[in-house]
Amino acid sequence: MANTHTDRYLENNKQYASGQAAHKAGYPGKLPIAPAKNVAVVACMDARIDVEDLLGLQTGDAHIIRNAGGVVNDDAIRCLIISHHLLNTNEIILIHHTRCGMLAFTDDLLKAGLEGDPAAEKLLGQATGRKFTSCKKSASMPAAFNAFRGPLEPLDAARSARQTERLEWDVRRGMSAILNHPWIPTTGPDAVTVRGFIYDVDTGKLEEVNYPGPTGSIG
Ligand SMILES: [Zn+2]
């Protein structure tokens, strides 16, 4: 299937990684509400990622949904359903990235630290290089932080085979969440396509994650 816009953005990314951004800054004038290229991007909030630049998106081309990790959580699904059914997007691009902060903690560790566990406070302080100050209160929200599965790495650790594997697991988890959602059609005339990528913050390059593929083992 020809995912023409996504493929075009992958070409833009090669240019970006070689120092030539295709994204043009400046107010482009009045535009329609629906994304011109029918694309929706889900990406991490990491400060080193400029989604418009790395894909060569122009203003008005795409919806960009960002959160910690670029995880496909309840709110990302909410946005994608609105994006597709009301605003006509049909190509979804999911982007995780190397050195992501979501590799450096677990949900249990962060919750314990926030609730006042001294051992968790100490570990979180060591992992981030800043003093972790517990709020010493319990909370029921957020229900999850969606930290990535697998053995913890120091914050901003350089890419390794294990890190790539952990990122791929979570990209596949997100793709699965989208592809199996009953309100996101993946067959028929109204079908949506989904492609997942790892962005390397050291090179500026996107690498596609094959799907389906391994989703991790507890061993
Ligand atoms: Zn990240």
Short mmCIF file of C-alpha atoms and ligand atoms in Angstrom, two decimals:
data_model
loop_
_atom_site.label_atom_id
_atom_site.label_comp_id
_atom_site.label_asym_id
_atom_site.label_seq_id
_atom_site.Cartn_x
_atom_site.Cartn_y
_atom_site.Cartn_z
CA MET A 1 0.00 0.00 0.00
CA ALA A 2 1.32 3.44 -0.87
CA ASN A 3 1.42 5.55 2.26
CA THR A 4 2.39 8.51 0.19
CA HIS A 5 2.55 11.18 2.87
CA THR A 6 4.37 9.05 5.43
CA ASP A 7 6.90 7.98 2.79
CA ARG A 8 7.39 11.59 1.78
CA TYR A 9 8.03 12.54 5.42
CA LEU A 10 10.61 9.77 5.69
CA GLU A 11 12.42 11.37 2.74
CA ASN A 12 12.21 14.73 4.52
CA ASN A 13 13.72 13.08 7.60
CA LYS A 14 16.79 12.01 5.62
CA GLN A 15 17.29 15.65 4.62
CA TYR A 16 16.74 16.80 8.21
CA ALA A 17 19.38 14.37 9.51
CA SER A 18 21.84 15.83 7.02
CA GLY A 19 21.13 19.37 8.25
CA GLN A 20 18.42 20.59 5.86
CA ALA A 21 15.06 21.04 7.54
CA ALA A 22 12.08 21.19 5.17
CA HIS A 23 9.75 22.82 7.70
CA LYS A 24 9.16 26.51 6.96
CA ALA A 25 8.56 28.86 9.88
CA GLY A 26 6.09 31.74 9.67
CA TYR A 27 2.36 32.25 9.58
CA PRO A 28 1.12 30.63 6.36
CA GLY A 29 -2.23 32.44 6.18
CA LYS A 30 -5.72 31.09 6.60
CA LEU A 31 -5.92 27.30 6.50
CA PRO A 32 -8.69 24.67 6.75
CA ILE A 33 -9.19 22.85 10.07
CA ALA A 34 -8.63 19.35 8.70
CA PRO A 35 -4.95 18.39 8.34
CA ALA A 36 -3.95 18.90 4.70
CA LYS A 37 -1.93 15.68 4.53
CA ASN A 38 -4.43 13.58 6.53
CA VAL A 39 -1.69 12.61 8.97
CA ALA A 40 -1.72 12.24 12.77
CA VAL A 41 1.56 11.90 14.68
CA VAL A 42 1.94 10.53 18.23
CA ALA A 43 5.35 11.43 19.70
CA CYS A 44 7.21 11.85 22.98
CA MET A 45 7.35 15.28 24.62
CA ASP A 46 11.18 15.10 24.79
CA ALA A 47 12.70 18.57 24.37
CA ARG A 48 15.14 17.30 21.75
CA ILE A 49 12.36 16.30 19.37
CA ASP A 50 10.95 18.87 16.97
CA VAL A 51 8.27 16.90 15.16
CA GLU A 52 7.66 19.53 12.47
CA ASP A 53 11.34 19.75 11.63
CA LEU A 54 12.22 16.08 11.75
CA LEU A 55 9.35 15.14 9.41
CA GLY A 56 9.36 18.32 7.36
CA LEU A 57 5.74 19.02 8.25
CA GLN A 58 4.25 22.35 7.23
CA THR A 59 1.69 24.18 9.34
CA GLY A 60 -1.71 22.65 8.66
CA ASP A 61 -0.36 19.27 7.50
CA ALA A 62 -0.93 17.07 10.54
CA HIS A 63 -2.24 16.58 14.04
CA ILE A 64 0.57 16.19 16.55
CA ILE A 65 -0.25 14.40 19.80
CA ARG A 66 2.56 14.48 22.36
CA ASN A 67 2.99 13.08 25.84
CA ALA A 68 5.72 11.55 28.02
CA GLY A 69 6.97 8.61 25.96
CA GLY A 70 4.67 9.05 22.98
CA VAL A 71 2.59 6.31 24.56
CA VAL A 72 -0.77 5.29 23.13
CA ASN A 73 -2.76 5.81 26.30
CA ASP A 74 -6.43 6.58 26.81
CA ASP A 75 -5.98 10.23 25.87
CA ALA A 76 -3.95 9.48 22.72
CA ILE A 77 -6.69 7.07 21.58
CA ARG A 78 -9.28 9.78 22.30
CA CYS A 79 -7.35 12.23 20.13
CA LEU A 80 -6.83 9.72 17.31
CA ILE A 81 -10.54 8.85 17.17
CA ILE A 82 -11.46 12.54 16.91
CA SER A 83 -8.64 13.12 14.44
CA HIS A 84 -9.82 10.35 12.12
CA HIS A 85 -13.60 10.43 12.37
CA LEU A 86 -14.12 14.19 12.57
CA LEU A 87 -11.05 15.61 10.83
CA ASN A 88 -10.31 12.98 8.21
CA THR A 89 -6.82 11.77 9.06
CA ASN A 90 -5.95 8.30 7.79
CA GLU A 91 -2.19 7.87 8.29
CA ILE A 92 -0.90 7.54 11.86
CA ILE A 93 2.82 7.93 12.60
CA LEU A 94 3.99 6.73 16.03
CA ILE A 95 7.40 7.99 17.21
CA HIS A 96 9.46 6.79 20.19
CA HIS A 97 13.10 7.80 20.56
CA THR A 98 16.48 6.77 21.93
CA ARG A 99 17.60 7.96 25.39
CA CYS A 100 13.94 8.40 26.42
CA GLY A 101 13.30 9.23 30.07
CA MET A 102 10.62 6.52 30.17
CA LEU A 103 13.43 3.92 30.14
CA ALA A 104 14.80 5.18 33.47
CA PHE A 105 12.05 4.45 35.99
CA THR A 106 9.10 2.19 36.68
CA ASP A 107 5.57 3.15 37.61
CA ASP A 108 5.97 1.53 41.03
CA LEU A 109 9.24 3.33 41.74
CA LEU A 110 7.88 6.78 40.86
CA LYS A 111 4.67 6.22 42.80
CA ALA A 112 6.59 4.98 45.85
CA GLY A 113 8.90 7.98 45.67
CA LEU A 114 6.02 10.45 45.41
CA GLU A 115 4.29 8.77 48.35
CA GLY A 116 7.37 9.05 50.53
CA ASP A 117 9.37 5.81 50.31
CA PRO A 118 12.93 6.89 51.23
CA ALA A 119 14.59 4.13 49.17
CA ALA A 120 12.59 5.13 46.09
CA GLU A 121 13.42 8.81 46.67
CA LYS A 122 17.09 7.96 46.79
CA LEU A 123 16.99 5.84 43.62
CA LEU A 124 15.08 8.48 41.70
CA GLY A 125 17.53 11.14 42.83
CA GLN A 126 20.43 9.01 41.65
CA ALA A 127 18.74 8.24 38.32
CA THR A 128 17.99 11.86 37.46
CA GLY A 129 20.88 13.73 39.03
CA ARG A 130 18.50 16.07 40.85
CA LYS A 131 17.21 15.90 44.39
CA PHE A 132 13.91 14.02 44.31
CA THR A 133 11.52 15.67 46.75
CA SER A 134 8.64 13.45 47.76
CA CYS A 135 5.17 14.93 48.14
CA LYS A 136 4.51 12.30 50.84
CA LYS A 137 0.89 11.96 49.77
CA SER A 138 -1.02 9.21 48.00
CA ALA A 139 -3.02 9.81 44.84
CA SER A 140 -5.24 7.72 42.58
CA MET A 141 -4.45 9.75 39.46
CA PRO A 142 -2.76 9.32 37.09
CA ALA A 143 -3.71 5.67 36.98
CA ALA A 144 -0.41 4.92 35.19
CA PHE A 145 2.80 6.64 34.17
CA ASN A 146 3.33 4.11 31.37
CA ALA A 147 7.08 3.76 31.94
CA PHE A 148 8.59 1.34 29.43
CA ARG A 149 8.99 -2.34 30.25
CA GLY A 150 12.36 -3.92 30.85
CA PRO A 151 15.43 -3.43 33.06
CA LEU A 152 16.02 0.18 34.14
CA GLU A 153 18.75 2.26 32.54
CA PRO A 154 20.33 5.47 33.84
CA LEU A 155 18.58 8.60 32.59
CA ASP A 156 19.74 9.55 29.09
CA ALA A 157 21.80 6.36 28.72
CA ALA A 158 23.37 5.91 25.29
CA ARG A 159 21.64 3.58 22.88
CA SER A 160 22.24 -0.14 23.28
CA ALA A 161 20.72 -3.23 21.70
CA ARG A 162 18.64 -3.69 24.85
CA GLN A 163 17.43 -0.09 24.72
CA THR A 164 16.40 -0.49 21.08
CA GLU A 165 14.55 -3.66 22.02
CA ARG A 166 12.68 -1.94 24.86
CA LEU A 167 11.70 0.94 22.60
CA GLU A 168 10.50 -1.46 19.91
CA TRP A 169 8.34 -3.31 22.44
CA ASP A 170 6.56 -0.12 23.38
CA VAL A 171 6.13 1.04 19.79
CA ARG A 172 4.50 -2.32 19.05
CA ARG A 173 2.35 -2.04 22.14
CA GLY A 174 1.12 1.35 20.88
CA MET A 175 0.55 0.07 17.36
CA SER A 176 -1.41 -2.86 18.76
CA ALA A 177 -3.55 -0.53 20.89
CA ILE A 178 -4.43 1.50 17.80
CA LEU A 179 -4.86 -1.39 15.38
CA ASN A 180 -7.15 -3.30 17.75
CA HIS A 181 -9.33 -0.43 18.86
CA PRO A 182 -12.94 -0.96 17.73
CA TRP A 183 -13.34 2.73 16.85
CA ILE A 184 -10.26 2.97 14.66
CA PRO A 185 -10.98 1.16 11.38
CA THR A 186 -8.07 -0.63 9.73
CA THR A 187 -9.96 -2.29 6.88
CA GLY A 188 -12.46 -1.08 4.32
CA PRO A 189 -12.80 2.28 2.58
CA ASP A 190 -12.37 4.29 5.81
CA ALA A 191 -9.23 2.41 6.89
CA VAL A 192 -6.41 4.02 8.81
CA THR A 193 -2.77 2.96 8.43
CA VAL A 194 -0.29 2.94 11.32
CA ARG A 195 3.51 2.93 11.11
CA GLY A 196 5.86 3.05 14.09
CA PHE A 197 9.37 4.49 14.33
CA ILE A 198 12.32 5.04 16.64
CA TYR A 199 13.91 8.46 16.34
CA ASP A 200 17.63 8.50 17.19
CA VAL A 201 18.32 11.75 19.02
CA ASP A 202 22.04 11.37 18.26
CA THR A 203 21.65 11.15 14.49
CA GLY A 204 18.29 12.79 13.72
CA LYS A 205 17.18 9.69 11.83
CA LEU A 206 13.92 7.75 11.99
CA GLU A 207 14.00 3.95 11.85
CA GLU A 208 10.88 1.94 11.18
CA VAL A 209 9.78 -0.73 13.67
CA ASN A 210 8.45 -3.92 12.10
CA TYR A 211 5.00 -4.96 13.18
CA PRO A 212 4.01 -7.44 14.35
CA GLY A 213 7.15 -8.47 16.20
CA PRO A 214 8.45 -9.37 19.68
CA THR A 215 6.71 -7.65 22.59
CA GLY A 216 9.07 -8.72 25.34
CA SER A 217 9.55 -11.49 27.83
CA ILE A 218 9.79 -11.27 31.59
CA GLY A 219 12.96 -13.39 31.63
ZN ZN B 1 10.94 10.42 25.51
#
